[in-house]
Short mmCIF file of C-alpha atoms in Angstrom, two decimals:
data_model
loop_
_atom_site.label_atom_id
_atom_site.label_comp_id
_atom_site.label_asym_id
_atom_site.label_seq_id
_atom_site.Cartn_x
_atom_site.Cartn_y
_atom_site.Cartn_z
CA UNK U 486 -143.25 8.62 -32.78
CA UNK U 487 -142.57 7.65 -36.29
CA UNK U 488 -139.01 7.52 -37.31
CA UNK U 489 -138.82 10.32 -39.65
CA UNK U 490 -140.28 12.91 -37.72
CA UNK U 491 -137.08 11.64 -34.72
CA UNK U 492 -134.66 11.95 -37.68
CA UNK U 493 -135.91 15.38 -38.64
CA UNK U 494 -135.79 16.18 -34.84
CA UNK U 495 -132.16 15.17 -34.51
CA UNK U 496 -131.07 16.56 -38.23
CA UNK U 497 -132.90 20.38 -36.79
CA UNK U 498 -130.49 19.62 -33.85
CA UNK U 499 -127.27 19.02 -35.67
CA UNK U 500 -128.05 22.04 -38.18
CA UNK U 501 -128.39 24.48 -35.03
CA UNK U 502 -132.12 25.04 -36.42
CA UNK U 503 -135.30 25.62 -33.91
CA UNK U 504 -137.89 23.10 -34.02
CA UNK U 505 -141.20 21.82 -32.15
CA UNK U 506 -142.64 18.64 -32.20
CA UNK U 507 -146.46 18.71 -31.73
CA UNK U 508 -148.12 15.42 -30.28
CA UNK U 509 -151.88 15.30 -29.32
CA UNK U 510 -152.19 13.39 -26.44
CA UNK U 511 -155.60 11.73 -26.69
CA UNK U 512 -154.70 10.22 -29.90
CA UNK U 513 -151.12 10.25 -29.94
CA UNK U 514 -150.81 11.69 -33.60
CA UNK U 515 -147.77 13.90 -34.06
CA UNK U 516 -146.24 16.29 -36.11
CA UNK U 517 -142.82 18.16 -36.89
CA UNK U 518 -142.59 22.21 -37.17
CA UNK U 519 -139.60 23.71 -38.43
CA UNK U 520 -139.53 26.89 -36.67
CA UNK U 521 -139.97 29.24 -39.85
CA UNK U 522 -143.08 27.35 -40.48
CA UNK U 523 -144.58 28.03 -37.61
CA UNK U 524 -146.57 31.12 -38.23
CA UNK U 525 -148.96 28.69 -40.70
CA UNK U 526 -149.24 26.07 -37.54
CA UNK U 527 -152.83 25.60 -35.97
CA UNK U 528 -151.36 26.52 -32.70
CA UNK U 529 -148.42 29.51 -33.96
CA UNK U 530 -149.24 31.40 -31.04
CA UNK U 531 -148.43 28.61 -28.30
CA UNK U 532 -145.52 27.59 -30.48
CA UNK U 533 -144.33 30.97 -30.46
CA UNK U 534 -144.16 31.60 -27.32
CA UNK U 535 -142.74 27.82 -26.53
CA UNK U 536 -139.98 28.83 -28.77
CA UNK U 537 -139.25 32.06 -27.50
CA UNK U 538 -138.66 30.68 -23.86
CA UNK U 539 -136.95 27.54 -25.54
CA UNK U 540 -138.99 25.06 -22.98
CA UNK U 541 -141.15 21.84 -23.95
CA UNK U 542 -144.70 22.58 -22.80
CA UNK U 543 -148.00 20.96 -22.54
CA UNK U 544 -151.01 23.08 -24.16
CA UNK U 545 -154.85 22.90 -24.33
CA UNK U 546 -156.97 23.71 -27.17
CA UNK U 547 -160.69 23.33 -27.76
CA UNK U 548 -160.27 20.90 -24.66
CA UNK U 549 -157.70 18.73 -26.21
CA UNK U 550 -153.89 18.81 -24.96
CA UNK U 551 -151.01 18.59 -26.84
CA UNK U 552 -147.67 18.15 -25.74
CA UNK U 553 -144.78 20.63 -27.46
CA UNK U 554 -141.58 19.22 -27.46
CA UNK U 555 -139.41 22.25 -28.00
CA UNK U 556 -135.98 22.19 -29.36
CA UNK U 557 -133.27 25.26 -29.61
CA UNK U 558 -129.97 25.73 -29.91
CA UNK U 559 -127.91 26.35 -27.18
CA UNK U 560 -127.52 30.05 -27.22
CA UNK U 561 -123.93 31.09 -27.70
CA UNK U 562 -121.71 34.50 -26.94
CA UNK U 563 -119.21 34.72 -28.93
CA UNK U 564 -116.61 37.36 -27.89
CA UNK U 565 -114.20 39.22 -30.14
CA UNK U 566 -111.90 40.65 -27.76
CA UNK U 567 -109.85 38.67 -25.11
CA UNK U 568 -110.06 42.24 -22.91
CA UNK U 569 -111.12 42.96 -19.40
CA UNK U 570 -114.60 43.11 -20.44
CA UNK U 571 -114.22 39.20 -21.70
CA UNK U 572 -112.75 38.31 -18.50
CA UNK U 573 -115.89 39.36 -16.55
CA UNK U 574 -118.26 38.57 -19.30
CA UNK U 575 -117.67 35.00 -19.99
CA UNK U 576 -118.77 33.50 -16.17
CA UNK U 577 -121.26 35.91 -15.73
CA UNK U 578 -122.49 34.53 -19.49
CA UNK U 579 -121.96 30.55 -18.62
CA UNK U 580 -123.91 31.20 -15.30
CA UNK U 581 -127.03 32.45 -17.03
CA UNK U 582 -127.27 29.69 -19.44
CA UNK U 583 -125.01 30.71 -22.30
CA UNK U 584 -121.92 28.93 -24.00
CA UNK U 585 -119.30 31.62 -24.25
CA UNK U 586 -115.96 31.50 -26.77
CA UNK U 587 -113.18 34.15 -27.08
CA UNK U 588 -111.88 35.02 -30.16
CA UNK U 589 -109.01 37.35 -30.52
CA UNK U 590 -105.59 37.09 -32.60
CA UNK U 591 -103.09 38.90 -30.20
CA UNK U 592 -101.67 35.91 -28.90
CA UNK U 593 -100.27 38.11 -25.60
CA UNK U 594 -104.36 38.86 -24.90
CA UNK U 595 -105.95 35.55 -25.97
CA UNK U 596 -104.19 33.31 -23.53
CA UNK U 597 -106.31 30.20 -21.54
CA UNK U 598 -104.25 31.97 -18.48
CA UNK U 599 -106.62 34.50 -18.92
CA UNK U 600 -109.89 32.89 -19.41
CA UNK U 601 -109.22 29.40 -17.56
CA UNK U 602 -112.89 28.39 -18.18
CA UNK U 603 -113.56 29.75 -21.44
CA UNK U 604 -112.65 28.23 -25.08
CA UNK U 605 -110.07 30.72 -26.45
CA UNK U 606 -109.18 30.94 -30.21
CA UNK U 607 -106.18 32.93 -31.18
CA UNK U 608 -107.34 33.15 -34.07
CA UNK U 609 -108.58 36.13 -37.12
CA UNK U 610 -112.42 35.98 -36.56
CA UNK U 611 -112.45 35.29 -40.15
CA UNK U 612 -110.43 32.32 -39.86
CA UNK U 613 -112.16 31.22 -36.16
CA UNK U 614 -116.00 32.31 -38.00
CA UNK U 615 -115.51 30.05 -40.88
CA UNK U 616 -114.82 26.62 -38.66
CA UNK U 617 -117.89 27.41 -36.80
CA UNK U 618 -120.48 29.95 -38.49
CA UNK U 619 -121.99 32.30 -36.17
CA UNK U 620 -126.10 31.52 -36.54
CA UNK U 621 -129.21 33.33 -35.03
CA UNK U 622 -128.74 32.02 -32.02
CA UNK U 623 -125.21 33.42 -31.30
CA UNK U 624 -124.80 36.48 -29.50
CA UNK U 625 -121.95 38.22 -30.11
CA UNK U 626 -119.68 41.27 -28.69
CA UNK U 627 -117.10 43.40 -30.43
CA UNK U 628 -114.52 44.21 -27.70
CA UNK U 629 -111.20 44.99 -29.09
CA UNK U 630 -111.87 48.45 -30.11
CA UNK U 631 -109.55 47.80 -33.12
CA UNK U 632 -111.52 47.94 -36.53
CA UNK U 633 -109.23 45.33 -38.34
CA UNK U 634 -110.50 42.80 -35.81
CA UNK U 635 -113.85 44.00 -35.21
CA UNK U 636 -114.80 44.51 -38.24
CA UNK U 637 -114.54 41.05 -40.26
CA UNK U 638 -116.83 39.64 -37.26
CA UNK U 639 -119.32 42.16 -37.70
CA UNK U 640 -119.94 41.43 -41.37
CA UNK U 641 -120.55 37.81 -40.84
CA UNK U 642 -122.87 38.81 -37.82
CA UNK U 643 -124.78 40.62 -39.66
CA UNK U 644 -125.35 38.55 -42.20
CA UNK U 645 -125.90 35.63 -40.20
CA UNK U 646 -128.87 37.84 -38.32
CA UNK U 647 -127.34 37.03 -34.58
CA UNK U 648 -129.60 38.20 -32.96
CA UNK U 649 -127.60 40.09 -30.58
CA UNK U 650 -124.96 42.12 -31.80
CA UNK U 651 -123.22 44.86 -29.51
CA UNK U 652 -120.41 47.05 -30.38
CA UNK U 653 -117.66 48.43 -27.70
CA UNK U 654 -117.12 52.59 -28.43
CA UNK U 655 -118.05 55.76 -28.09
CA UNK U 656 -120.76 57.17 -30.82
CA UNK U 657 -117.98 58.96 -32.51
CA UNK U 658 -116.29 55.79 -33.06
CA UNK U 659 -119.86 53.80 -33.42
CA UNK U 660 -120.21 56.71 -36.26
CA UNK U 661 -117.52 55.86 -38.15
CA UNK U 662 -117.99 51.72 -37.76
CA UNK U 663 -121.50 52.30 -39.68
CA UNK U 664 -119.77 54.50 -42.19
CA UNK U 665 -117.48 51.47 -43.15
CA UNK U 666 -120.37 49.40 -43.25
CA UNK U 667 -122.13 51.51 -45.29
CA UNK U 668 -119.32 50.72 -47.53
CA UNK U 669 -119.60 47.56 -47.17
CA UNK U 670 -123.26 47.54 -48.44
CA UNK U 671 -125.21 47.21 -45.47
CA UNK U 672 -128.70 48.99 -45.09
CA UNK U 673 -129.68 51.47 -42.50
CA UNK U 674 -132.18 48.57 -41.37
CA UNK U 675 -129.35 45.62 -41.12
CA UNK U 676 -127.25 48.78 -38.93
CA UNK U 677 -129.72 49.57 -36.62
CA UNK U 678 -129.36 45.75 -35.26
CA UNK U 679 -125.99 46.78 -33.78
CA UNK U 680 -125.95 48.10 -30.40
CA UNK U 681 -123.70 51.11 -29.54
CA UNK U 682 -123.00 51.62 -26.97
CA UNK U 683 -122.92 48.80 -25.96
CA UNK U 684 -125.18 47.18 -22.52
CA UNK U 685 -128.19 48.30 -20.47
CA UNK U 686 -127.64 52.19 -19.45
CA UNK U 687 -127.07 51.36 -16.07
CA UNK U 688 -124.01 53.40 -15.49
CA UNK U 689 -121.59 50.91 -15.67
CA UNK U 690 -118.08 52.05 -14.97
CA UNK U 691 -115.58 49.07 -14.36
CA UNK U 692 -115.23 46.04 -16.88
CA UNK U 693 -116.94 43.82 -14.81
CA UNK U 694 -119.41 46.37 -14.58
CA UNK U 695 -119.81 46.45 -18.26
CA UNK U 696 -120.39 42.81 -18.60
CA UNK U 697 -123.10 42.95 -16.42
CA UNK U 698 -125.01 45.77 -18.24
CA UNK U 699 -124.39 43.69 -21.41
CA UNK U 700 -125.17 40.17 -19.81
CA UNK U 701 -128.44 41.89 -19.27
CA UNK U 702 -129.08 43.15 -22.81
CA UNK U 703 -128.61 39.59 -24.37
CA UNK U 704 -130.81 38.20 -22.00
CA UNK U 705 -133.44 41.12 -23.08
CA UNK U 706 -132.53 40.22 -27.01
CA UNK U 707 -133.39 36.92 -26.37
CA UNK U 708 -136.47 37.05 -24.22
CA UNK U 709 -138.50 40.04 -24.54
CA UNK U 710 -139.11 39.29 -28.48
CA UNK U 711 -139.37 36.64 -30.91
CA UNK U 712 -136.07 36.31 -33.16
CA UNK U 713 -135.74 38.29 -35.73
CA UNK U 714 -135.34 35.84 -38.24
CA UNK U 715 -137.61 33.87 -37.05
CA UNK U 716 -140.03 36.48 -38.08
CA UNK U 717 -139.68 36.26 -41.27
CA UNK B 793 -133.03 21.00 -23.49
CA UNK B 794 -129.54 19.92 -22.47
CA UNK B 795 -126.87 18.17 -24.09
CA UNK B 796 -127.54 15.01 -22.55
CA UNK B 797 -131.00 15.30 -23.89
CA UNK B 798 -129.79 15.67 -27.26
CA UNK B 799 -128.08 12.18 -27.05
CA UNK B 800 -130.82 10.51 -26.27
CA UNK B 801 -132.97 11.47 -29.14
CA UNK B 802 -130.05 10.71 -31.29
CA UNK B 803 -129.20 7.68 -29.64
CA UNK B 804 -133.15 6.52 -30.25
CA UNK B 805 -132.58 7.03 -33.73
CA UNK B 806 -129.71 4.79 -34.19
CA UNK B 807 -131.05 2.27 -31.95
CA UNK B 808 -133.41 2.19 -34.38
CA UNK B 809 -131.24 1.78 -37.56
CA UNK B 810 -129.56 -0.96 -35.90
CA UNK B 811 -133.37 -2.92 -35.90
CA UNK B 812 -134.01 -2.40 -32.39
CA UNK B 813 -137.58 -2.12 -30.96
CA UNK B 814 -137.30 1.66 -28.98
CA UNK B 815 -139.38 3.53 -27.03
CA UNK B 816 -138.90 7.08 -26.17
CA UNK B 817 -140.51 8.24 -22.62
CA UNK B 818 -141.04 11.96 -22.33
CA UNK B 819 -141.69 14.08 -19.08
CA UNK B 820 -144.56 15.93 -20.17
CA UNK B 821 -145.85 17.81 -16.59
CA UNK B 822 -144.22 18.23 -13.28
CA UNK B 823 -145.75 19.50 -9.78
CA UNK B 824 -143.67 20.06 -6.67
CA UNK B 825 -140.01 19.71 -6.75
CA UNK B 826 -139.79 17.39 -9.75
CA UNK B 827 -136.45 16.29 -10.00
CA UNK B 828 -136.43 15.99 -13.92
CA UNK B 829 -137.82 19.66 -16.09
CA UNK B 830 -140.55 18.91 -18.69
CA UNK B 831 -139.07 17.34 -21.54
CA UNK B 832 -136.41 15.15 -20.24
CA UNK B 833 -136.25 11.87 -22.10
CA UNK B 834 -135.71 8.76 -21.85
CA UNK B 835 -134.93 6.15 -24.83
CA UNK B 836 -135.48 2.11 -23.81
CA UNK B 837 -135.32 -1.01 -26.07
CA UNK B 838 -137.14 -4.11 -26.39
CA UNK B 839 -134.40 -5.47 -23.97
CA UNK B 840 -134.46 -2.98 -21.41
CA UNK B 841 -131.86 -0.89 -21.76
CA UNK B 842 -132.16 2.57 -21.35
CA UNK B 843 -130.76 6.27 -21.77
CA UNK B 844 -131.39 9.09 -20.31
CA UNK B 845 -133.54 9.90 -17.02
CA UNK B 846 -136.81 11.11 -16.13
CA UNK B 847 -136.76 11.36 -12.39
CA UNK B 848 -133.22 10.81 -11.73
CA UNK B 849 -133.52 7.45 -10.81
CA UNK B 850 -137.00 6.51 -8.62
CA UNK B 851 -139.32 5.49 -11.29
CA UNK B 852 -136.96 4.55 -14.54
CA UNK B 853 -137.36 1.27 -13.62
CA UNK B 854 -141.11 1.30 -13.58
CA UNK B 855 -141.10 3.26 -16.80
CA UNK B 856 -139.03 0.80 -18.56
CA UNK B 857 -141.59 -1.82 -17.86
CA UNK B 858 -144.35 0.41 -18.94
CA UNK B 859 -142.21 1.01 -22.07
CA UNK B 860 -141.19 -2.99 -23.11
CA UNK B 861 -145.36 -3.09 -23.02
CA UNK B 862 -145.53 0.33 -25.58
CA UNK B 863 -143.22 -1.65 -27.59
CA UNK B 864 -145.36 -4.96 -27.31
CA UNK B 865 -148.52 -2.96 -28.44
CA UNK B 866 -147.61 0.17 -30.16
CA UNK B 867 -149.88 2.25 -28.06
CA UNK B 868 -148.58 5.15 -26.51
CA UNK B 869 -149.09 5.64 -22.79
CA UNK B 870 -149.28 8.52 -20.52
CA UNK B 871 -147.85 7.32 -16.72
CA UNK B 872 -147.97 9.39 -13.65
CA UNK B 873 -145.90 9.07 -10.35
CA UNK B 874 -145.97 11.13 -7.68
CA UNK B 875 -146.36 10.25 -3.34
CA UNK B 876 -150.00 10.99 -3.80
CA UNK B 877 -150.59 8.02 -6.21
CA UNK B 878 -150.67 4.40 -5.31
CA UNK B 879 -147.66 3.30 -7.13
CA UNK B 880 -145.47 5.74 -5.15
CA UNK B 881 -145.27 3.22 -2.35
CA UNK B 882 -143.85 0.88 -5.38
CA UNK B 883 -141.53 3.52 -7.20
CA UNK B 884 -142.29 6.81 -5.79
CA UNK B 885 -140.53 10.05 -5.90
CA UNK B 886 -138.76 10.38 -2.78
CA UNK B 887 -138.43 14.13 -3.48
CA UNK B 888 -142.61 14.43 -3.03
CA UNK B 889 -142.83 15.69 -6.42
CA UNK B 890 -145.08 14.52 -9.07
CA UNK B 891 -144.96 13.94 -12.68
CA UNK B 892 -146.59 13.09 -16.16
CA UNK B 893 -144.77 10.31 -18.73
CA UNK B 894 -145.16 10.22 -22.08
CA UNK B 895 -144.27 7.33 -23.44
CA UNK B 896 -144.19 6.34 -27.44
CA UNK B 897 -142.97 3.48 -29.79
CA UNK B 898 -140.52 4.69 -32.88
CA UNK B 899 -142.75 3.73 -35.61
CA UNK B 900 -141.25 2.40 -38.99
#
C-alpha cells in the first residue's frame, strides 16, 4: 500500500468521511475512492453497495478480484430530549450498532442518573452541536416537544443532511414546526426529510414502545437506500 | 470497521513516519466461524511487532513471519489458514474456520 493512499485512508477517518480502498489482487495495484467519487469508479455499483452496508468485501470482475476495503463512520443518534423516549431509545440504539448521545439543557431531565450508559450533555443543542457537528452519518431525534430546544437542532440537521431526522408530535404540531422552518428558509424538498410522526407505524403506545418503532426507522434510513448525500 | 481497527491503520501510518519498515495484513475472506470479520487488520514492523488481530490469536504469529518477508521483498502476499490446509497443524484455527490474508508493504 503506498503511504499516501494510508494517509488519505486515516485523514477520511478523522474527517467522519466514507471511503473505499480498491486493491486488485493479482497485481496488487491499489487505489483510494472518496465516497462522492464513486459514481465515476469502474466498479460504482459494487462500491455502492459496499458502502451502503459499511462492510470490506472481496469482488470479481471480468475474472479478476479485487478486494474493497470499506471505511464509514460510526453511525451516531443523537437525541435532543433526555425524556422517556431517550431512556428506552439509547440501549435499544447501542445494541444495534449505533453510538447514542443525549442532549438536553434542563439540568433536572439530563442527569447521567437517568441515562447511566449514555453520554449526556446539559447543554443548548446549539452550544452541544457546535463542539461536535452533526454529519450525514448522524441520526438524530427531536424529543422534547419544546420548539426552543427542538428547533436550533433541527436547523443544523438539516443542513448537515443527517440522514435520519425524526420529529416527536402530532401533525398539528409537525404543521406548525415546518411553518417555522419555512421561515427559516428551508424548501419543501429539505422538509420532506423530516419524519413526523415520528417511527415505523406499528402502533406503538408506551415510550419504550416508541423507541422501538423509531430504532427501526433509522435502521431502514440507513439500509434500504444509499445516503442522500452521497447521491449527489 | 471498529475502533480498534481504526488504530491500527493510524498506527501503520506513524510507524511509518517514524522510518519503520510496516506491513499491513488484511482479512480479505472468511468461511466457517472465522473468528476475525473481513477487514480486520493487522499492522507489523520490520522487527516484529504487531497491532491489531486477524484471528484472535492462532495464526498472528505465522502472519508476522509471512509479513517480515513482504517487507524483505515488497511483494504483497495473499495467505490462507484454515483446519483443511496443511499449515493448520502448524498455526491453525482452533475454531475450524478458515480465512484469506492480505498482506502489503507501506510503500514510500
Amino acid at each position: 500500500m503506498k503511504l499516501d493512499l494510508l494517509k488519505a485512508m486515516n485523514a477520511a477517518r478523522a474527517a467522519r468521511h466514507a471511503c473505499a480502498l480498491v486493491t486488485r489482487l493479482d497485481d496488487g495495484s491499489q487505489r483510494f475512492v472518496a465516497a462522492e467519487r464513486v459514481a465515476a469508479d469502474p466498479l460504482a455499483e459494487e462500491l455502492e453497495a459496499a458502502l451502503r452496508a459499511g462492510k470490506s468485501g472481496t469482488v470479481e470482475r471480468d475474472g479478476v478480484g479485487y478486494f474493497l476495503t470499506i471505511q464509514v463512520p460510526p453511525v451516531r443518534l443523537v437525541m435532543i430530549g433526555a425524556v422517556h423516549i431517550s431512556q428506552a431509545l439509547a440501549p435499544i440504539a447501542r445494541i444495534a450498532g449505533l453510538d447514542p448521545v443525549v442532549i438536553d439543557p434542563r439540568t433536572a431531565f439530563a442527569t447521567p442518573e437517568r441515562f447511566p450508559e449514555t453520554p449526556v450533555i446539559a447543554e443548548w443543542p446549539d452550544e452541544a452541536l457546535q463542539a461536535r457537528p452533526l454529519d450525514r452519518y448522524t441520526a438524530i431525534c427531536l424529543l422534547t416537544h419544546d420548539p426552543k430546544i427542538d428547533d436550533r437542532a433541527l436547523t443544523r440537521a438539516l443542513k448537515a443532511e443527517c440522514f435520519y431526522i425524526g420529529a416527536l408530535g402530532s401533525r398539528k404540531t409537525h404543521a406548525k414546526r415546518l411553518e417555522r422552518m419555512r421561515a427559516e428558509g428551508f424548501d419543501d424538498g429539505s422538509l420532506a426529510r423530516i419524519r413526523a410522526p415520528i417511527g415505523l407505524d406499528i402502533g406503538a403506545v408506551s415510550p419504550a414502545e416508541i423507541a422501538v418503532s423509531v430504532a427501526g426507522e433509522i435502521v431502514a434510513a440507513l439500509r434500504k437506500k444509499p445516503l442522500r448525500a452521497e447521491r449527489a | 470497521m471498529t475502533g480498534a481497527d481504526d488504530d491500527i491503520l493510524t498506527a501503520a501510518e506513524s510507524w511509518r513516519a517514524e522510518g519503520r519498515e510496516v506491513a499491513i495484513a488484511t482479512v480479505i475472506e472468511t468461511w466457517g466461524s472465522a473468528p476475525r470479520p473481513v477487514g480486520s487488520h493487522l499492522a507489523i514492523d520490520s522487527e516484529g511487532r504487531f497491532l491489531g488481530s486477524v484471528s484472535g490469536g492462532c495464526v498472528e504469529g505465522a502472519v508476522v513471519e509471512e509479513a517480515l518477508d513482504v517487507i524483505a521483498s515488497g511483494k504483497p502476499k495473499t495467505l490462507e489458514f484454515g483446519v483443511a490446509d496443511e499449515a493448520a497443524w502448524k498455526v491453525g484455527l482452533s475454531c475450524g474456520g478458515r480465512i484469506k490474508v492480505y498482506v502489503e508493504r507501506v510503500e514510500g
